[in-house]
Amino acid sequence: MHEISIAESILEIADEQARAQHARSIQLIKLRLGEFTTIVREALEFAFEIARQGTLAEHAVLEIERVPILVRCAVCDKATQPVAGICLICTVCGFPMEILSGEELQIEYIEVETEEEWSQWNRSQKEVPREQQSESLSRPTS
Amino acid sequence: MEPITEGSAARTTERISVQTNVLNANQQTAAENRQMFEDRNLLVINLMSAPGAGKTTLLEATIRSLEGRCRLAVIEGDLQTDLDAQRIQALGVRSHQITTGTVCHLDARMVARALAVFPVDELDLLVIENVGNLICPASFDLGESLRVVVCSVAEGAEKPRKYPVMFHKANVVLINKIDLAMASDVDLEELEANIRSINPNATVFKLSSRTGVGLSDWTDWLQHAVATRRANVMVGA
């Protein structure tokens, strides 16, 4: 059940990004999950529901896009789905196949709720490099 | 960041592009471990298998065979006990137990913490015996030089096809307990073909830790790998 560790990592990354934007809450986390990983989708969804308690993502939706396995033979130079049983040897010429996709475990984006005044402030700060922004600046109380 | 919908008067929903691998934090620590190992020309093995495939018995046999040939130490990962670490220490080899509690794999941070108790400068080979599991450890890079997967014939010939990610990421696969092939009704050629179908590049050894058949092929190969890595010290010096 390493999905708990994975869910915690997802929340950690999302939380860091959301706080950097002074978000009130995280509403959605979009994840790309390859078929050739050891992550079981249902187990991850279950672990996420538990791990999100008490975080900014307490009510967030975890949206998972399944990325299929695609392999390519260097000789035939064709991208295909591997044959049943995930055989990674080319059935035509017997060459080892390279995995093109299916190993993804990536957060694409998050959707967060911010207060309008912060949203405007953020947009006005877009041109200013992060290191020049004041780190001590705290969000206004609502 | 761009606003995508307007919320209530005072709030708005925004989309933030993240584009981050979930395992980034582990991979960064693993890269630091790997650099540390490479700086010392230390060969590090991440030994993985299903529970009961015979990792610890194989390790004991390997240690006996390499006695006097290289300086080695062992990190043991286990959910509860330090029984395996005790078995290694009984052979006069330094070992350190990581008890993970409920966590089903070792991660790079656990290894980084454990390294503090080892005289890594005085070692030629470090073996990390991972938690018995063919699923979870496959996702976590520890910074190892070689991923070695032990697959016992008693588990059946289909194991590599059932757990393709683990076998695909292995550098070496040790087919263990070949003395039980007949009793297990397993065709060794079929098992090896199943390994090669998902990992044509793996180095495969067939052996029995219990009888010692085939063991020297593996330990000679391992000693050669250690010597090759040590030779870099000479070149670099």
Short mmCIF file of C-alpha atoms in Angstrom, two decimals:
data_model
loop_
_atom_site.label_atom_id
_atom_site.label_comp_id
_atom_site.label_asym_id
_atom_site.label_seq_id
_atom_site.Cartn_x
_atom_site.Cartn_y
_atom_site.Cartn_z
CA MET A 1 0.00 0.00 0.00
CA HIS A 2 2.64 2.50 -1.10
CA GLU A 3 -0.26 4.55 -2.46
CA ILE A 4 -0.38 6.25 0.97
CA SER A 5 3.17 7.56 0.48
CA ILE A 6 2.23 8.62 -3.04
CA ALA A 7 -0.95 10.39 -1.86
CA GLU A 8 1.05 12.24 0.80
CA SER A 9 3.60 13.36 -1.80
CA ILE A 10 0.81 14.58 -4.09
CA LEU A 11 -0.70 16.62 -1.25
CA GLU A 12 2.70 18.01 -0.24
CA ILE A 13 3.42 19.26 -3.76
CA ALA A 14 -0.11 20.65 -4.24
CA ASP A 15 -0.05 22.33 -0.84
CA GLU A 16 3.26 24.04 -1.54
CA GLN A 17 2.01 25.36 -4.87
CA ALA A 18 -1.31 26.50 -3.41
CA ARG A 19 0.29 28.34 -0.48
CA ALA A 20 2.69 30.11 -2.83
CA GLN A 21 -0.44 31.57 -4.46
CA HIS A 22 -2.10 32.34 -1.09
CA ALA A 23 -4.96 30.00 -1.94
CA ARG A 24 -7.79 29.41 0.54
CA SER A 25 -8.29 25.86 -0.63
CA ILE A 26 -7.43 23.35 -3.33
CA GLN A 27 -10.45 22.25 -5.34
CA LEU A 28 -8.91 19.91 -7.88
CA ILE A 29 -5.66 18.05 -8.50
CA LYS A 30 -5.07 16.73 -12.00
CA LEU A 31 -2.76 13.73 -12.12
CA ARG A 32 -1.38 11.81 -15.10
CA LEU A 33 -0.93 8.16 -14.17
CA GLY A 34 0.82 5.75 -16.52
CA GLU A 35 -0.41 2.18 -16.92
CA PHE A 36 3.14 0.87 -16.51
CA THR A 37 3.52 2.02 -12.89
CA THR A 38 2.92 0.12 -9.69
CA ILE A 39 0.13 2.48 -8.62
CA VAL A 40 -3.36 1.04 -8.27
CA ARG A 41 -5.86 3.76 -9.09
CA GLU A 42 -8.54 2.69 -6.58
CA ALA A 43 -5.96 2.35 -3.80
CA LEU A 44 -4.59 5.80 -4.59
CA GLU A 45 -8.09 7.35 -4.53
CA PHE A 46 -8.77 5.68 -1.19
CA ALA A 47 -5.42 6.80 0.26
CA PHE A 48 -6.00 10.33 -1.03
CA GLU A 49 -9.36 10.57 0.73
CA ILE A 50 -7.69 9.72 4.02
CA ALA A 51 -4.51 11.74 3.58
CA ARG A 52 -6.33 14.95 2.56
CA GLN A 53 -8.08 15.33 5.94
CA GLY A 54 -7.12 18.62 7.57
CA THR A 55 -5.18 19.91 4.54
CA LEU A 56 -5.96 22.69 2.06
CA ALA A 57 -7.17 19.87 -0.22
CA GLU A 58 -9.74 18.57 2.26
CA HIS A 59 -12.54 18.85 -0.31
CA ALA A 60 -10.44 18.48 -3.43
CA VAL A 61 -11.23 16.20 -6.34
CA LEU A 62 -8.38 13.98 -7.52
CA GLU A 63 -8.80 13.78 -11.26
CA ILE A 64 -6.74 10.95 -12.75
CA GLU A 65 -5.90 10.70 -16.42
CA ARG A 66 -4.76 7.21 -17.31
CA VAL A 67 -1.81 7.22 -19.75
CA PRO A 68 -1.61 4.05 -21.86
CA ILE A 69 1.60 2.10 -22.42
CA LEU A 70 3.17 2.81 -25.77
CA VAL A 71 6.31 1.05 -26.92
CA ARG A 72 8.54 1.48 -29.94
CA CYS A 73 10.84 -0.86 -31.76
CA ALA A 74 14.06 0.79 -32.93
CA VAL A 75 14.17 -1.44 -36.00
CA CYS A 76 10.55 -1.34 -37.13
CA ASP A 77 10.30 2.25 -35.82
CA LYS A 78 6.63 1.86 -35.00
CA ALA A 79 4.92 3.01 -31.82
CA THR A 80 2.44 0.40 -30.67
CA GLN A 81 0.77 -0.96 -27.59
CA PRO A 82 2.61 -4.02 -26.27
CA VAL A 83 1.03 -7.39 -26.89
CA ALA A 84 -0.88 -9.20 -24.13
CA GLY A 85 1.27 -9.99 -21.12
CA ILE A 86 3.35 -6.84 -21.67
CA CYS A 87 5.95 -8.47 -23.87
CA LEU A 88 8.60 -5.85 -24.59
CA ILE A 89 10.25 -7.78 -27.41
CA CYS A 90 9.17 -6.82 -30.91
CA THR A 91 7.00 -9.58 -32.38
CA VAL A 92 8.19 -8.75 -35.90
CA CYS A 93 11.99 -8.54 -35.55
CA GLY A 94 12.69 -9.69 -31.96
CA PHE A 95 14.33 -6.44 -30.87
CA PRO A 96 13.87 -5.05 -27.33
CA MET A 97 11.25 -2.30 -27.32
CA GLU A 98 11.62 1.13 -25.79
CA ILE A 99 8.83 2.43 -23.54
CA LEU A 100 7.51 5.73 -24.91
CA SER A 101 4.74 6.34 -22.39
CA GLY A 102 3.02 4.64 -19.49
CA GLU A 103 5.50 5.42 -16.71
CA GLU A 104 3.99 8.83 -15.83
CA LEU A 105 3.20 9.86 -12.27
CA GLN A 106 2.86 13.57 -12.71
CA ILE A 107 0.75 16.38 -11.30
CA GLU A 108 -0.35 18.44 -14.30
CA TYR A 109 -2.16 21.27 -12.55
CA ILE A 110 -4.19 22.18 -9.51
CA GLU A 111 -7.25 24.38 -9.23
CA VAL A 112 -7.35 26.58 -6.18
CA GLU A 113 -9.75 29.06 -4.66
CA THR A 114 -8.21 32.41 -3.86
CA GLU A 115 -9.66 35.67 -2.62
CA GLU A 116 -10.21 38.19 -5.37
CA GLU A 117 -7.89 40.80 -3.89
CA TRP A 118 -5.05 38.24 -3.77
CA SER A 119 -5.83 37.09 -7.25
CA GLN A 120 -5.46 40.64 -8.53
CA TRP A 121 -2.31 41.16 -6.51
CA ASN A 122 -0.82 37.96 -7.92
CA ARG A 123 -1.56 39.02 -11.47
CA SER A 124 0.02 42.42 -10.84
CA GLN A 125 3.13 40.67 -9.50
CA LYS A 126 3.51 38.42 -12.51
CA GLU A 127 6.32 40.45 -13.99
CA VAL A 128 8.28 40.60 -10.71
CA PRO A 129 10.77 37.72 -10.21
CA ARG A 130 9.93 35.61 -7.18
CA GLU A 131 13.18 36.36 -5.32
CA GLN A 132 12.34 40.05 -5.38
CA GLN A 133 8.97 39.52 -3.74
CA SER A 134 8.79 39.96 -0.01
CA GLU A 135 8.71 36.61 1.74
CA SER A 136 7.37 38.14 4.92
CA LEU A 137 4.22 39.30 3.19
CA SER A 138 1.29 37.51 4.76
CA ARG A 139 -2.21 37.21 3.43
CA PRO A 140 -4.78 39.74 4.70
CA THR A 141 -7.34 38.49 7.16
CA SER A 142 -10.75 38.17 5.60
CA MET B 1 -1.79 30.94 -13.47
CA GLU B 2 -5.01 31.99 -15.12
CA PRO B 3 -8.50 32.58 -13.75
CA ILE B 4 -10.89 30.02 -15.19
CA THR B 5 -14.17 30.86 -13.45
CA GLU B 6 -15.39 33.66 -11.31
CA GLY B 7 -16.49 32.56 -7.88
CA SER B 8 -18.57 34.56 -5.42
CA ALA B 9 -17.93 38.25 -5.13
CA ALA B 10 -14.79 37.91 -3.05
CA ARG B 11 -13.34 34.64 -4.37
CA THR B 12 -12.07 33.24 -7.59
CA THR B 13 -10.93 29.86 -8.84
CA GLU B 14 -7.59 29.68 -10.53
CA ARG B 15 -5.65 26.97 -12.30
CA ILE B 16 -1.97 26.60 -11.43
CA SER B 17 0.24 24.63 -13.78
CA VAL B 18 2.38 22.24 -11.70
CA GLN B 19 4.02 19.73 -14.11
CA THR B 20 5.83 17.95 -11.31
CA ASN B 21 6.68 14.28 -10.91
CA VAL B 22 5.14 13.04 -7.67
CA LEU B 23 8.34 11.14 -6.81
CA ASN B 24 10.61 14.16 -7.29
CA ALA B 25 11.54 14.49 -3.62
CA ASN B 26 12.59 10.83 -3.43
CA GLN B 27 14.50 11.06 -6.69
CA GLN B 28 16.45 14.07 -5.47
CA THR B 29 17.53 12.25 -2.30
CA ALA B 30 18.33 9.14 -4.38
CA ALA B 31 20.53 11.26 -6.65
CA GLU B 32 22.40 12.56 -3.58
CA ASN B 33 22.87 8.99 -2.32
CA ARG B 34 24.07 7.89 -5.76
CA GLN B 35 26.58 10.73 -5.95
CA MET B 36 27.90 9.82 -2.52
CA PHE B 37 28.31 6.16 -3.58
CA GLU B 38 29.98 7.12 -6.86
CA ASP B 39 32.40 9.49 -5.11
CA ARG B 40 33.60 6.51 -3.08
CA ASN B 41 33.41 3.98 -5.94
CA LEU B 42 31.14 1.93 -3.73
CA LEU B 43 28.93 -0.65 -5.46
CA VAL B 44 25.44 -0.62 -3.94
CA ILE B 45 22.83 -3.33 -4.55
CA ASN B 46 19.10 -2.91 -4.00
CA LEU B 47 18.00 -6.51 -3.37
CA MET B 48 14.28 -7.07 -3.94
CA SER B 49 11.86 -9.99 -4.09
CA ALA B 50 8.51 -11.28 -2.93
CA PRO B 51 8.41 -12.43 0.71
CA GLY B 52 9.93 -15.90 0.96
CA ALA B 53 11.89 -15.87 -2.30
CA GLY B 54 15.02 -16.35 -0.21
CA LYS B 55 16.74 -12.96 -0.13
CA THR B 56 18.35 -13.35 3.29
CA THR B 57 19.46 -16.95 2.72
CA LEU B 58 20.92 -15.91 -0.62
CA LEU B 59 22.66 -13.00 1.07
CA GLU B 60 24.13 -15.32 3.71
CA ALA B 61 25.44 -17.66 1.00
CA THR B 62 26.81 -14.69 -0.96
CA ILE B 63 28.59 -13.32 2.12
CA ARG B 64 30.19 -16.70 2.86
CA SER B 65 31.34 -16.96 -0.74
CA LEU B 66 32.81 -13.44 -0.82
CA GLU B 67 34.57 -13.79 2.53
CA GLY B 68 38.06 -12.31 2.26
CA ARG B 69 37.33 -11.12 -1.28
CA CYS B 70 35.58 -7.82 -0.48
CA ARG B 71 34.52 -5.60 2.42
CA LEU B 72 30.75 -5.48 2.61
CA ALA B 73 27.92 -4.27 4.82
CA VAL B 74 24.16 -4.72 4.75
CA ILE B 75 21.15 -2.49 5.32
CA GLU B 76 18.10 -4.59 6.17
CA GLY B 77 14.57 -3.33 5.56
CA ASP B 78 11.72 -5.04 7.36
CA LEU B 79 8.27 -4.18 8.61
CA GLN B 80 8.70 -5.41 12.18
CA THR B 81 11.67 -7.44 13.34
CA ASP B 82 15.45 -7.26 13.19
CA LEU B 83 15.73 -11.04 12.68
CA ASP B 84 17.41 -10.69 9.29
CA ALA B 85 19.97 -8.17 10.59
CA GLN B 86 20.82 -10.63 13.36
CA ARG B 87 21.40 -13.38 10.80
CA ILE B 88 23.83 -11.16 8.88
CA GLN B 89 25.64 -10.05 12.05
CA ALA B 90 26.07 -13.70 13.02
CA LEU B 91 28.35 -13.99 9.98
CA GLY B 92 30.55 -11.19 11.32
CA VAL B 93 29.23 -8.64 8.84
CA ARG B 94 28.10 -5.18 9.86
CA SER B 95 24.36 -4.76 9.36
CA HIS B 96 21.82 -2.12 10.20
CA GLN B 97 18.08 -2.67 10.50
CA ILE B 98 15.52 -0.21 9.18
CA THR B 99 12.17 -1.14 10.69
CA THR B 100 9.53 0.49 8.52
CA GLY B 101 6.47 -0.26 10.69
CA THR B 102 3.63 -0.27 8.18
CA VAL B 103 5.54 1.12 5.20
CA CYS B 104 5.91 -1.51 2.50
CA HIS B 105 9.14 -0.27 0.89
CA LEU B 106 12.37 1.53 1.61
CA ASP B 107 12.79 5.06 0.29
CA ALA B 108 15.89 7.13 -0.41
CA ARG B 109 15.56 9.16 2.80
CA MET B 110 15.55 6.03 4.99
CA VAL B 111 18.74 4.88 3.28
CA ALA B 112 20.34 8.33 3.62
CA ARG B 113 19.66 8.26 7.38
CA ALA B 114 21.01 4.71 7.72
CA LEU B 115 24.23 5.64 5.93
CA ALA B 116 25.24 7.71 8.96
CA VAL B 117 26.02 4.53 10.91
CA PHE B 118 28.27 2.98 8.23
CA PRO B 119 31.97 3.57 7.59
CA VAL B 120 31.18 3.90 3.88
CA ASP B 121 34.76 4.87 3.06
CA GLU B 122 35.92 1.45 4.20
CA LEU B 123 33.48 -0.59 2.10
CA ASP B 124 33.59 -2.18 -1.35
CA LEU B 125 29.99 -3.38 -1.42
CA LEU B 126 26.79 -2.28 0.30
CA VAL B 127 23.71 -4.48 0.00
CA ILE B 128 20.32 -2.99 0.78
CA GLU B 129 17.84 -5.79 1.40
CA ASN B 130 14.49 -4.20 0.63
CA VAL B 131 11.15 -5.08 2.21
CA GLY B 132 9.77 -8.31 0.75
CA ASN B 133 7.34 -7.09 -1.90
CA LEU B 134 7.31 -7.14 -5.71
CA ILE B 135 5.19 -4.01 -6.13
CA CYS B 136 5.98 -1.06 -3.89
CA PRO B 137 9.83 -1.06 -3.84
CA ALA B 138 9.85 -0.87 -7.66
CA SER B 139 8.74 2.77 -7.53
CA PHE B 140 11.39 4.05 -5.14
CA ASP B 141 14.91 4.71 -6.36
CA LEU B 142 17.37 4.44 -3.47
CA GLY B 143 20.45 5.62 -5.38
CA GLU B 144 21.66 2.03 -5.89
CA SER B 145 24.12 0.96 -8.59
CA LEU B 146 22.28 -2.28 -9.37
CA ARG B 147 18.74 -3.48 -8.91
CA VAL B 148 18.80 -7.19 -8.21
CA VAL B 149 15.52 -9.10 -8.15
CA VAL B 150 15.34 -12.58 -6.63
CA CYS B 151 12.64 -14.81 -8.08
CA SER B 152 12.26 -18.30 -6.67
CA VAL B 153 11.00 -21.12 -8.88
CA ALA B 154 8.49 -22.05 -6.15
CA GLU B 155 6.57 -18.86 -6.99
CA GLY B 156 5.75 -20.19 -10.44
CA ALA B 157 6.86 -19.28 -13.95
CA GLU B 158 4.34 -16.45 -14.34
CA LYS B 159 5.76 -14.09 -11.68
CA PRO B 160 7.61 -11.79 -14.14
CA ARG B 161 4.46 -11.34 -16.23
CA LYS B 162 2.35 -10.60 -13.15
CA TYR B 163 4.78 -7.99 -11.78
CA PRO B 164 6.26 -6.51 -14.97
CA VAL B 165 7.38 -3.15 -13.56
CA MET B 166 9.64 -4.76 -10.94
CA PHE B 167 11.22 -7.13 -13.46
CA HIS B 168 11.50 -4.47 -16.13
CA LYS B 169 13.58 -2.27 -13.81
CA ALA B 170 15.95 -5.05 -12.71
CA ASN B 171 19.57 -5.10 -13.84
CA VAL B 172 20.05 -8.63 -12.54
CA VAL B 173 17.49 -11.37 -11.91
CA LEU B 174 18.48 -14.30 -9.71
CA ILE B 175 16.31 -17.36 -10.28
CA ASN B 176 16.59 -18.99 -6.86
CA LYS B 177 15.66 -22.44 -5.46
CA ILE B 178 16.29 -24.23 -8.76
CA ASP B 179 16.58 -27.44 -6.71
CA LEU B 180 12.79 -27.14 -6.26
CA ALA B 181 11.99 -26.78 -9.96
CA MET B 182 10.75 -30.31 -10.40
CA ALA B 183 8.78 -30.33 -7.14
CA SER B 184 7.23 -26.98 -8.11
CA ASP B 185 6.44 -28.22 -11.62
CA VAL B 186 8.13 -25.15 -13.08
CA ASP B 187 9.99 -25.09 -16.38
CA LEU B 188 13.14 -22.97 -15.84
CA GLU B 189 13.36 -22.11 -19.53
CA GLU B 190 9.79 -20.80 -19.48
CA LEU B 191 10.52 -18.70 -16.38
CA GLU B 192 13.64 -17.23 -17.99
CA ALA B 193 11.75 -16.51 -21.23
CA ASN B 194 9.10 -14.67 -19.22
CA ILE B 195 11.80 -12.52 -17.60
CA ARG B 196 13.36 -11.74 -20.98
CA SER B 197 10.00 -10.87 -22.55
CA ILE B 198 9.73 -7.80 -20.32
CA ASN B 199 13.44 -7.18 -19.74
CA PRO B 200 15.64 -8.39 -22.59
CA ASN B 201 18.68 -6.65 -21.06
CA ALA B 202 18.67 -8.25 -17.60
CA THR B 203 21.58 -10.44 -16.53
CA VAL B 204 20.04 -13.72 -15.34
CA PHE B 205 21.58 -16.33 -13.02
CA LYS B 206 19.99 -19.63 -12.03
CA LEU B 207 21.04 -20.93 -8.63
CA SER B 208 20.13 -22.52 -5.35
CA SER B 209 21.32 -20.82 -2.15
CA ARG B 210 20.57 -24.02 -0.25
CA THR B 211 22.56 -26.50 -2.35
CA GLY B 212 25.05 -23.97 -3.71
CA VAL B 213 24.41 -24.96 -7.34
CA GLY B 214 25.07 -21.99 -9.63
CA LEU B 215 26.01 -19.75 -6.71
CA SER B 216 29.61 -19.14 -7.81
CA ASP B 217 28.47 -17.85 -11.23
CA TRP B 218 26.64 -15.09 -9.38
CA THR B 219 29.27 -14.36 -6.72
CA ASP B 220 32.15 -14.34 -9.25
CA TRP B 221 30.16 -11.94 -11.40
CA LEU B 222 29.46 -9.78 -8.33
CA GLN B 223 33.09 -9.75 -7.27
CA HIS B 224 34.05 -8.72 -10.79
CA ALA B 225 31.49 -5.88 -10.65
CA VAL B 226 32.93 -4.71 -7.29
CA ALA B 227 36.50 -4.89 -8.64
CA THR B 228 35.54 -2.96 -11.76
CA ARG B 229 34.03 -0.22 -9.68
CA ARG B 230 37.02 -0.14 -7.32
CA ALA B 231 39.33 0.11 -10.34
CA ASN B 232 37.86 3.55 -10.94
CA VAL B 233 39.53 4.63 -7.70
CA MET B 234 42.90 3.63 -9.12
CA VAL B 235 42.20 5.44 -12.37
CA GLY B 236 40.95 8.51 -10.58
CA ALA B 237 43.81 8.58 -8.05
#
